[in-house]
PDB file of C-alpha atoms and ligand atoms in Angstrom:
ATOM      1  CA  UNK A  13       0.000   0.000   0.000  1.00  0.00           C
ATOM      2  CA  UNK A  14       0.808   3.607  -1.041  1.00  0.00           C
ATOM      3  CA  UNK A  15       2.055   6.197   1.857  1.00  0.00           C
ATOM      4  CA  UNK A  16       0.267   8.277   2.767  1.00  0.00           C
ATOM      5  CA  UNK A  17       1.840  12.010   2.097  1.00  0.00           C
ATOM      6  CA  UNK A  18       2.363  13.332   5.079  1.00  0.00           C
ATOM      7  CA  UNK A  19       3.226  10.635   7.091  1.00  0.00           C
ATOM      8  CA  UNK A  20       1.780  11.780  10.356  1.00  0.00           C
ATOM      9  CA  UNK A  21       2.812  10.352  12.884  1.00  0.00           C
ATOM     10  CA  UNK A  22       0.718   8.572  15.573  1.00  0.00           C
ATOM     11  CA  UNK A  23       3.227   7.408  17.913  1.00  0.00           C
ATOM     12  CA  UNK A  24       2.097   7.651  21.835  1.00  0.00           C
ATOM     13  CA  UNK A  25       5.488   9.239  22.392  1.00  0.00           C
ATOM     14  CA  UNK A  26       5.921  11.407  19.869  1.00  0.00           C
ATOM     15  CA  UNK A  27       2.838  12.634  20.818  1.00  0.00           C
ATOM     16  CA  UNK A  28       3.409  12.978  24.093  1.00  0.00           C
ATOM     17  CA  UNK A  29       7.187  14.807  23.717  1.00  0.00           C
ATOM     18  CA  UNK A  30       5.572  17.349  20.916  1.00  0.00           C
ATOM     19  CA  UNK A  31       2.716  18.614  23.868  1.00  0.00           C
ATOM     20  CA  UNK A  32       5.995  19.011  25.934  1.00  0.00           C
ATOM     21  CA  UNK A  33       7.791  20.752  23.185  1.00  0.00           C
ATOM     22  CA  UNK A  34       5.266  23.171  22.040  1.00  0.00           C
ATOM     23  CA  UNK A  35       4.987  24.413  25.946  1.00  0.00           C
ATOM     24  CA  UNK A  36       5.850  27.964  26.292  1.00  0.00           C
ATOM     25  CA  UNK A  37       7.771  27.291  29.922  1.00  0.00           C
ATOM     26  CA  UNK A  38       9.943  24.602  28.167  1.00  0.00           C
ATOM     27  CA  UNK A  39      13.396  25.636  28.629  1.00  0.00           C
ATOM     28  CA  UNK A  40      15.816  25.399  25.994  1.00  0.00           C
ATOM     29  CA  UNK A  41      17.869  22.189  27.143  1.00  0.00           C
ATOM     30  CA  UNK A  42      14.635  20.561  27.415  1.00  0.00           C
ATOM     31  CA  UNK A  43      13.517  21.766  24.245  1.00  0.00           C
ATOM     32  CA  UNK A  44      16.564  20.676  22.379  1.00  0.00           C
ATOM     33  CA  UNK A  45      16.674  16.867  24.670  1.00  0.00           C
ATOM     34  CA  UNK A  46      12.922  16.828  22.837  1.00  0.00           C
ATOM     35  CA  UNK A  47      13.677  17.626  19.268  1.00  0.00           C
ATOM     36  CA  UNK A  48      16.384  15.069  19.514  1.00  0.00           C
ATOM     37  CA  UNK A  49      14.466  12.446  20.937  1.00  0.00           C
ATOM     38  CA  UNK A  50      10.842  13.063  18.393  1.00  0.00           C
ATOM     39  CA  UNK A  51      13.658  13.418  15.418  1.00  0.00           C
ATOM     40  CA  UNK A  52      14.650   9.928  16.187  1.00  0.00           C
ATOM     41  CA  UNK A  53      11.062   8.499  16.813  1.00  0.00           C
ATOM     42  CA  UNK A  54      10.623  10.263  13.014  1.00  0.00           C
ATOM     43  CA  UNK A  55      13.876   8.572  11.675  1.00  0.00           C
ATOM     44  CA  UNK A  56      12.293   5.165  12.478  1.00  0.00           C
ATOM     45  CA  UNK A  57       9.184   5.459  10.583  1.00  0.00           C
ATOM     46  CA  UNK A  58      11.339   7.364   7.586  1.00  0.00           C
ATOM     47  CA  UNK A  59      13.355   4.467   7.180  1.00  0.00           C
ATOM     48  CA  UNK A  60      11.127   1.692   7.338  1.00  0.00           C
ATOM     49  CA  UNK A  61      11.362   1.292   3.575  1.00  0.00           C
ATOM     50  CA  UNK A  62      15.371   1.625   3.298  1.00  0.00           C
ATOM     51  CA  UNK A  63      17.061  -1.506   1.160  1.00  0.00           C
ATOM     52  CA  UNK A  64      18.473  -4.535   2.832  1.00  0.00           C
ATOM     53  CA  UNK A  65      21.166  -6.797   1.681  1.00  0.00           C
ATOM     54  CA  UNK A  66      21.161 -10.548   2.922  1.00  0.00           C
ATOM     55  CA  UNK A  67      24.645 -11.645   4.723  1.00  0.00           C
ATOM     56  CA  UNK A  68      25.533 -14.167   6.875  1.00  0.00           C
ATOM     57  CA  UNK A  69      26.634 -13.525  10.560  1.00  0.00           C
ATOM     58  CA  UNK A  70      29.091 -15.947  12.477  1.00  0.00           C
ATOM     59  CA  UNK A  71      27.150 -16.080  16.203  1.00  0.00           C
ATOM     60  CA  UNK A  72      29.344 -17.955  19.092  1.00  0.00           C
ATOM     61  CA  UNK A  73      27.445 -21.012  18.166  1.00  0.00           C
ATOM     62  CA  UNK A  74      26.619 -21.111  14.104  1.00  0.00           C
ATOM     63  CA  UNK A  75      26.166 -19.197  10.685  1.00  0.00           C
ATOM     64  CA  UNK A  76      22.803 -16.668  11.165  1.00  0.00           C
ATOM     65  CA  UNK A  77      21.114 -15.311   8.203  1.00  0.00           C
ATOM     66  CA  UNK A  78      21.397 -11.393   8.920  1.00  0.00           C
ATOM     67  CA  UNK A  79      20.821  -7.888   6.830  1.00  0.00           C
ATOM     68  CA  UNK A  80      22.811  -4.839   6.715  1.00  0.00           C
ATOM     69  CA  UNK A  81      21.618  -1.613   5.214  1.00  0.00           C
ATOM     70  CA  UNK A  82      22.234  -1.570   1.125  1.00  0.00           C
ATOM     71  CA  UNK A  83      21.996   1.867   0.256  1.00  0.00           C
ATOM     72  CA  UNK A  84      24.267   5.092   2.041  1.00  0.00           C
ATOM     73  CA  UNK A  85      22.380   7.854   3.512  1.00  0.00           C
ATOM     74  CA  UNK A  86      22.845  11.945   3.487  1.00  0.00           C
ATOM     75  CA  UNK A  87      21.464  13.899   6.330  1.00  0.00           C
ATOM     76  CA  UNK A  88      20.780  17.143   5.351  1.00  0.00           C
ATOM     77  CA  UNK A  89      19.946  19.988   8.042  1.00  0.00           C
ATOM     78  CA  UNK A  90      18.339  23.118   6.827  1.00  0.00           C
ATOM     79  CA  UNK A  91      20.143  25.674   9.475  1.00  0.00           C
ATOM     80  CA  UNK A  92      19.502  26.688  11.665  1.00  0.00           C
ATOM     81  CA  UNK A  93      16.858  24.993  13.446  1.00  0.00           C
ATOM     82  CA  UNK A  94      17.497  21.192  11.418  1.00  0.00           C
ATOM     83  CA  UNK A  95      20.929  21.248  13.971  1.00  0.00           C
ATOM     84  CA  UNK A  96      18.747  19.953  16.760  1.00  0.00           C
ATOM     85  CA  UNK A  97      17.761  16.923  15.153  1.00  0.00           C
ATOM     86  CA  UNK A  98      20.819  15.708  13.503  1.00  0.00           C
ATOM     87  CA  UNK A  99      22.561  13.875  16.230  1.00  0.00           C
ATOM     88  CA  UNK A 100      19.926  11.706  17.610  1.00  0.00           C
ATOM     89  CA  UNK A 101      18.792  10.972  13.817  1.00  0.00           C
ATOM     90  CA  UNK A 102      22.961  10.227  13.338  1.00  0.00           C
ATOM     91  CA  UNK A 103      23.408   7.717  16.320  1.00  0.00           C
ATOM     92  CA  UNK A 104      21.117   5.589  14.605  1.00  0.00           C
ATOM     93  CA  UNK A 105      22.628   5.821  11.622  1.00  0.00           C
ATOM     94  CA  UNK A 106      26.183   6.169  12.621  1.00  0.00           C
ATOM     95  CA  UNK A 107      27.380   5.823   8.723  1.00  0.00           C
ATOM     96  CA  UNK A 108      25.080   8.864   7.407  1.00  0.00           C
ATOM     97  CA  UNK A 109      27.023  11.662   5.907  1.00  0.00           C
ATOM     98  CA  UNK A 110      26.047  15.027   7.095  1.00  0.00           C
ATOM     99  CA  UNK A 111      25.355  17.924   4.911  1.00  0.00           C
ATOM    100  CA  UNK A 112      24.448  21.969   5.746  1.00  0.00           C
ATOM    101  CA  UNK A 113      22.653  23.900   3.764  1.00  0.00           C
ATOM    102  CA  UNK A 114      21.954  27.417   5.263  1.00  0.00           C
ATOM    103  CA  UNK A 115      18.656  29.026   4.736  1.00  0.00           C
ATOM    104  CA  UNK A 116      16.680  32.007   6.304  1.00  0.00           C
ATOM    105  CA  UNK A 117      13.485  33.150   6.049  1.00  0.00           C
ATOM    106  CA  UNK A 118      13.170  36.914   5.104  1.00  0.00           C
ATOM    107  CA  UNK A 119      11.216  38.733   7.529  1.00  0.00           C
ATOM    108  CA  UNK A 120       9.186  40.969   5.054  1.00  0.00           C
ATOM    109  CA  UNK A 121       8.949  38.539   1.817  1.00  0.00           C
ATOM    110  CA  UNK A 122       9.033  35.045   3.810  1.00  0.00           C
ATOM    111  CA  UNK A 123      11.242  34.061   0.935  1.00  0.00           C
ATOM    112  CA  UNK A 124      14.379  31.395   2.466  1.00  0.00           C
ATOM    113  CA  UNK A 125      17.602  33.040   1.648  1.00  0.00           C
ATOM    114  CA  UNK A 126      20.675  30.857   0.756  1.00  0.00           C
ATOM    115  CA  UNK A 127      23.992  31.849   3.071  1.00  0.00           C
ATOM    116  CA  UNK A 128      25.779  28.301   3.265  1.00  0.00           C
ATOM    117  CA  UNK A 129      25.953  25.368   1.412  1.00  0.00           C
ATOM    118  CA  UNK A 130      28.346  22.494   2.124  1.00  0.00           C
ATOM    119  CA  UNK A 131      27.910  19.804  -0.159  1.00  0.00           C
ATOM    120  CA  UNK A 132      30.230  16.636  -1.806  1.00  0.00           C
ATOM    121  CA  UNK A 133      31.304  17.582  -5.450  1.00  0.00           C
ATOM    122  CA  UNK A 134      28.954  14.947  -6.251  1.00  0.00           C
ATOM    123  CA  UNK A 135      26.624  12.915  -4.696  1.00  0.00           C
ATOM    124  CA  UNK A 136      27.679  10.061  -2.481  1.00  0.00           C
ATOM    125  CA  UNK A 137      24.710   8.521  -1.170  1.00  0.00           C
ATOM    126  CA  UNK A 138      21.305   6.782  -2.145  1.00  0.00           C
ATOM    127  CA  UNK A 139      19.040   8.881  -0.102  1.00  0.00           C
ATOM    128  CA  UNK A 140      19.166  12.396   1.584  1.00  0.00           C
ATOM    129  CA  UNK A 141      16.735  13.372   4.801  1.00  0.00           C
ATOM    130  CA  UNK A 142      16.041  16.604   5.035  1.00  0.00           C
ATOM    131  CA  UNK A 143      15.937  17.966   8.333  1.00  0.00           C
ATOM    132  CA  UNK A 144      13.756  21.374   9.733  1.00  0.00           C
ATOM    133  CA  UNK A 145      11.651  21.051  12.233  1.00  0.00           C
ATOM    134  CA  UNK A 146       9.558  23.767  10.688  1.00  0.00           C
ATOM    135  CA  UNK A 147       7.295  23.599   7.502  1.00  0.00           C
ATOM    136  CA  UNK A 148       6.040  26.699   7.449  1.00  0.00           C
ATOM    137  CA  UNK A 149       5.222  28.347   3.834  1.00  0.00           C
ATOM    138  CA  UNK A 150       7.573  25.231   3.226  1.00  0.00           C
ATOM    139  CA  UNK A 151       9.614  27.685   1.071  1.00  0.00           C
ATOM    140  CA  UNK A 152      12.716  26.499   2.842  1.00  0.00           C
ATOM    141  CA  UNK A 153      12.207  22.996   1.989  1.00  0.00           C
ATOM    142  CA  UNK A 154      11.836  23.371  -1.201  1.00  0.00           C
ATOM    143  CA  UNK A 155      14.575  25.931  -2.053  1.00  0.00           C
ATOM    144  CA  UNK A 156      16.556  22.638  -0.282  1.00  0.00           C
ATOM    145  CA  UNK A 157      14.808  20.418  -2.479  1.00  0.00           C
ATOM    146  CA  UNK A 158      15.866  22.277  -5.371  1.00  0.00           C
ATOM    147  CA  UNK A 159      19.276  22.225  -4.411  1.00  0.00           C
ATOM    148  CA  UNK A 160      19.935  18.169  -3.879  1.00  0.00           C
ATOM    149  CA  UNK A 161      18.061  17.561  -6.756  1.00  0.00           C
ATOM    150  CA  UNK A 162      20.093  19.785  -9.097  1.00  0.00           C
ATOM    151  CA  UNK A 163      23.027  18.376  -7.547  1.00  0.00           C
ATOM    152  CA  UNK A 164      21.778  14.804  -8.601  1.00  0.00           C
ATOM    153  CA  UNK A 165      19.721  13.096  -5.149  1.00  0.00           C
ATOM    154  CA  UNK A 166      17.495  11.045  -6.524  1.00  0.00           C
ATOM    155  CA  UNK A 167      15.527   9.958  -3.357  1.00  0.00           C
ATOM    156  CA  UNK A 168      14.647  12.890  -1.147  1.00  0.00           C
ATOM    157  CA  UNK A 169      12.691  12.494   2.350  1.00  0.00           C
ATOM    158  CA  UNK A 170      11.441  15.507   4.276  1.00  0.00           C
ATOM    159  CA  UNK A 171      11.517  15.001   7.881  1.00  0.00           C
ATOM    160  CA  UNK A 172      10.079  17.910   9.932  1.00  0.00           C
ATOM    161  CA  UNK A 173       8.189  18.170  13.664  1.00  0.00           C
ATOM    162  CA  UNK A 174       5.257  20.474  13.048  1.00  0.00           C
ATOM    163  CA  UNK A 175       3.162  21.237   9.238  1.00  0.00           C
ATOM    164  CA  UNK A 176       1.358  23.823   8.030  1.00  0.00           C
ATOM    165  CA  UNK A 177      -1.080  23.351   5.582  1.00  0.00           C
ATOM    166  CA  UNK A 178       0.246  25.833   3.279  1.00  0.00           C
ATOM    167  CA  UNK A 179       3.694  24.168   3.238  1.00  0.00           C
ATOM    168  CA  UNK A 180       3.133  20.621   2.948  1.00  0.00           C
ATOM    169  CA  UNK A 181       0.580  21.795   0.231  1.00  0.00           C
ATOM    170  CA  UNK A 182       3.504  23.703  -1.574  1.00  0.00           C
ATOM    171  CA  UNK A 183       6.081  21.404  -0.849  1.00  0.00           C
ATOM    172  CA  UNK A 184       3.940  18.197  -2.419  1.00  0.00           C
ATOM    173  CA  UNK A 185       3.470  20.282  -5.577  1.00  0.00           C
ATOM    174  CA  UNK A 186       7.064  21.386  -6.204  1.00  0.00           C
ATOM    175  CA  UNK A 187       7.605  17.896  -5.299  1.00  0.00           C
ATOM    176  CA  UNK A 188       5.604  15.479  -5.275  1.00  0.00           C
ATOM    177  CA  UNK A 189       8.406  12.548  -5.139  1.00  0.00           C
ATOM    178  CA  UNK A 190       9.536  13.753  -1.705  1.00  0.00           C
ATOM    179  CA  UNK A 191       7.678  11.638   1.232  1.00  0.00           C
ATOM    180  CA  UNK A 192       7.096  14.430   4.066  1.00  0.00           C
ATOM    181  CA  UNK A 193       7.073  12.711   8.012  1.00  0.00           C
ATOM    182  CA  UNK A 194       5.785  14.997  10.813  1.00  0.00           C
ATOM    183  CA  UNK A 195       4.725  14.762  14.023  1.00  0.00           C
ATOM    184  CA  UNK A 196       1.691  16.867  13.995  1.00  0.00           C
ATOM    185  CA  UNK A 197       0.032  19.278  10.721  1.00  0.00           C
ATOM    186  CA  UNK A 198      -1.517  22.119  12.497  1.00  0.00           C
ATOM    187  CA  UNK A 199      -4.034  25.107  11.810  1.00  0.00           C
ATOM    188  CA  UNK A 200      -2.489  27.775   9.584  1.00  0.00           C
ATOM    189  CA  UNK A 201       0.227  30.191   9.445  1.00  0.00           C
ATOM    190  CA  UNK A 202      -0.299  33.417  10.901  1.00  0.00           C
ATOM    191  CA  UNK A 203       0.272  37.486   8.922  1.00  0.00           C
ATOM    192  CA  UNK A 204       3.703  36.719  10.059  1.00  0.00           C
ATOM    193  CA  UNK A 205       4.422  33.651   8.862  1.00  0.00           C
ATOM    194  CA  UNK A 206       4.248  31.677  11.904  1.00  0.00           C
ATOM    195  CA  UNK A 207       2.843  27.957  12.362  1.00  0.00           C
ATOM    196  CA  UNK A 208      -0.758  28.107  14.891  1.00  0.00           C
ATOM    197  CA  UNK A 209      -0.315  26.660  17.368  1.00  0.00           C
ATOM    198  CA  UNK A 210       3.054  25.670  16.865  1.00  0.00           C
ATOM    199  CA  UNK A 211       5.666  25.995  19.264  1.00  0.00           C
ATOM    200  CA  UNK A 212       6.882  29.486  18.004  1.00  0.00           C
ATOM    201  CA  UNK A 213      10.858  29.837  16.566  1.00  0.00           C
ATOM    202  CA  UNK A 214      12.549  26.353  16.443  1.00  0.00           C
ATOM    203  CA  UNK A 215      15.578  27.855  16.102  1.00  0.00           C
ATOM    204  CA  UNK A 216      14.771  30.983  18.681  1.00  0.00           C
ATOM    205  CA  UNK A 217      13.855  28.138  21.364  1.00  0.00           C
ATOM    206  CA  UNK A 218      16.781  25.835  20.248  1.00  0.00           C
ATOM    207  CA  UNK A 219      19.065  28.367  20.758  1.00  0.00           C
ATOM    208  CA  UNK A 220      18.385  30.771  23.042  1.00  0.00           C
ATOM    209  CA  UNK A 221      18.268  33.525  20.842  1.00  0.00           C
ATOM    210  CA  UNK A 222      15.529  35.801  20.094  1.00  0.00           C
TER     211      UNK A 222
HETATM  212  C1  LIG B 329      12.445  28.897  10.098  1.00  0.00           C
HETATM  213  C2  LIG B 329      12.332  27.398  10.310  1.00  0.00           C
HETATM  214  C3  LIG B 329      12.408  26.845   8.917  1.00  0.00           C
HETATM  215  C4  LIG B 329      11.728  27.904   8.112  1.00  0.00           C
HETATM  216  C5  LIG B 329      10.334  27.463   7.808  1.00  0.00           C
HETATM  217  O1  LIG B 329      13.773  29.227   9.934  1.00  0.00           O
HETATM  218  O2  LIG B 329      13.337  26.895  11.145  1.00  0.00           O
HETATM  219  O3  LIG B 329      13.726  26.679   8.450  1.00  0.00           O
HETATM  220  O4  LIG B 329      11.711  29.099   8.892  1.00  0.00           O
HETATM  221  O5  LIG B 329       9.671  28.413   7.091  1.00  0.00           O
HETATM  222  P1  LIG B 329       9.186  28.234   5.596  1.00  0.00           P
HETATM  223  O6  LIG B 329       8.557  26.866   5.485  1.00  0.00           O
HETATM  224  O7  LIG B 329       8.178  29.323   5.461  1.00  0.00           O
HETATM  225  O8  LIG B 329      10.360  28.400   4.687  1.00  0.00           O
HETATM  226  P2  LIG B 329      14.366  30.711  10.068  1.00  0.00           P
HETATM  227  O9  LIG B 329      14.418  31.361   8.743  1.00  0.00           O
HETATM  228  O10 LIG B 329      13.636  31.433  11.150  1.00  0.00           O
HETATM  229  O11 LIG B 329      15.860  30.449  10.469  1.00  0.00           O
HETATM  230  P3  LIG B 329      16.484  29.733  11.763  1.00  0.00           P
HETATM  231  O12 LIG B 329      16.236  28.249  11.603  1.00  0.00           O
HETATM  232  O13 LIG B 329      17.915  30.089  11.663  1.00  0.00           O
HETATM  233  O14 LIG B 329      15.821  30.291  12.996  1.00  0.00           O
END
């Protein structure tokens, strides 16, 4: 059976982490301790459909039939506020290359901004994740989007925490190939741009700034 597109997730404990995370008291080591542990709770149900290869495995007592992983992966953080959820995402896939892409959202236009981009001459790996916990206008993701593609990904995941409409509505039709996994799709985006309810600036919250 298809995907669905968004994959939303309905995990008891993402759920229950998110309600912590979109609290106004949480603190910023909390916050950051949450968006790594919901990021990993994503990274399992984005990767349920990754390639195997058959091997055998010597155990202390006889030959076992076992898998490892066929294809490399490419973790891809959309700065600032993807940081939080590489490392988690990372220890479970300790063999992931990590690349940055730097983006900001203009204040006025809403329009991402490119500053930084640290990519391989060419590309190394099967399939890239996109990290950002935010899909807001989902301009962002798809200015990153635009950017693996050109430089040759061929399979693309989106993995973000919170939806808006508007995004993952824009971000399916720029691309419809790219599966989107959240942990909640909320209300609408506000004059300014801003997910409701949300959990106001990812990155703000993340790092203390703002
Ligand atoms: C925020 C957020 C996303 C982006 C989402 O980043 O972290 O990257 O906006 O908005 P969009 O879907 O409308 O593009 P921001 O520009 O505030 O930068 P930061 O991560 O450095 O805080």
């Amino acid at each position: 059976m298809a995907e669905e597109n968004p994959n939303v997730s309905k995990h008891p404990l993402v759920l229950h982490k998110l309600t912590l995370l979109r609290r106004e008291k949480t603190e910023p080591k909390k916050f950051r301790e949450l968006i790594r542990e919901i990021s990993m709770l994503l990274c399992y149900e984005a990767t349920q459909d990754l390639a195997l290869a058959e091997i055998n495995v010597r155990t202390p007592l006889a030959v076992a039939t076992g898998y490892e992983l066929k294809e490399k992966i490419g973790l891809v953080p959309i700065l600032r506020a993807g940081l939080g959820m590489v490392n988690g995402i990372w220890e479970m896939l300790p063999g992931a290359e990590v690349w940055h892409i730097g983006l900001r959202r203009d204040e006025r236009t809403l329009q991402p901004v490119e500053y930084y981009r640290k990519l391989p001459v060419d590309p190394t790996v099967q399939v890239c994740l996109v990290l950002d916990p935010m899909l807001a206008t989902g301009g962002s993701a798809i200015a990153a989007v635009n950017i693996l593609k050109k430089w040759g990904a061929r399979r693309i995941k989106f993995l973000g925490v919170i939806g808006a409409p508007e995004g993952i509505n824009a971000l399916k039709e720029a691309h419809p190939d790219v599966q989107i996994y959240l942990a909640a799709v909320d209300e609408h985006l506000n004059e300014a741009g801003f997910i409701v309810p949300g959990l106001g600036d990812a990155g703000d919250r993340q790092f203390g700034t703002g």
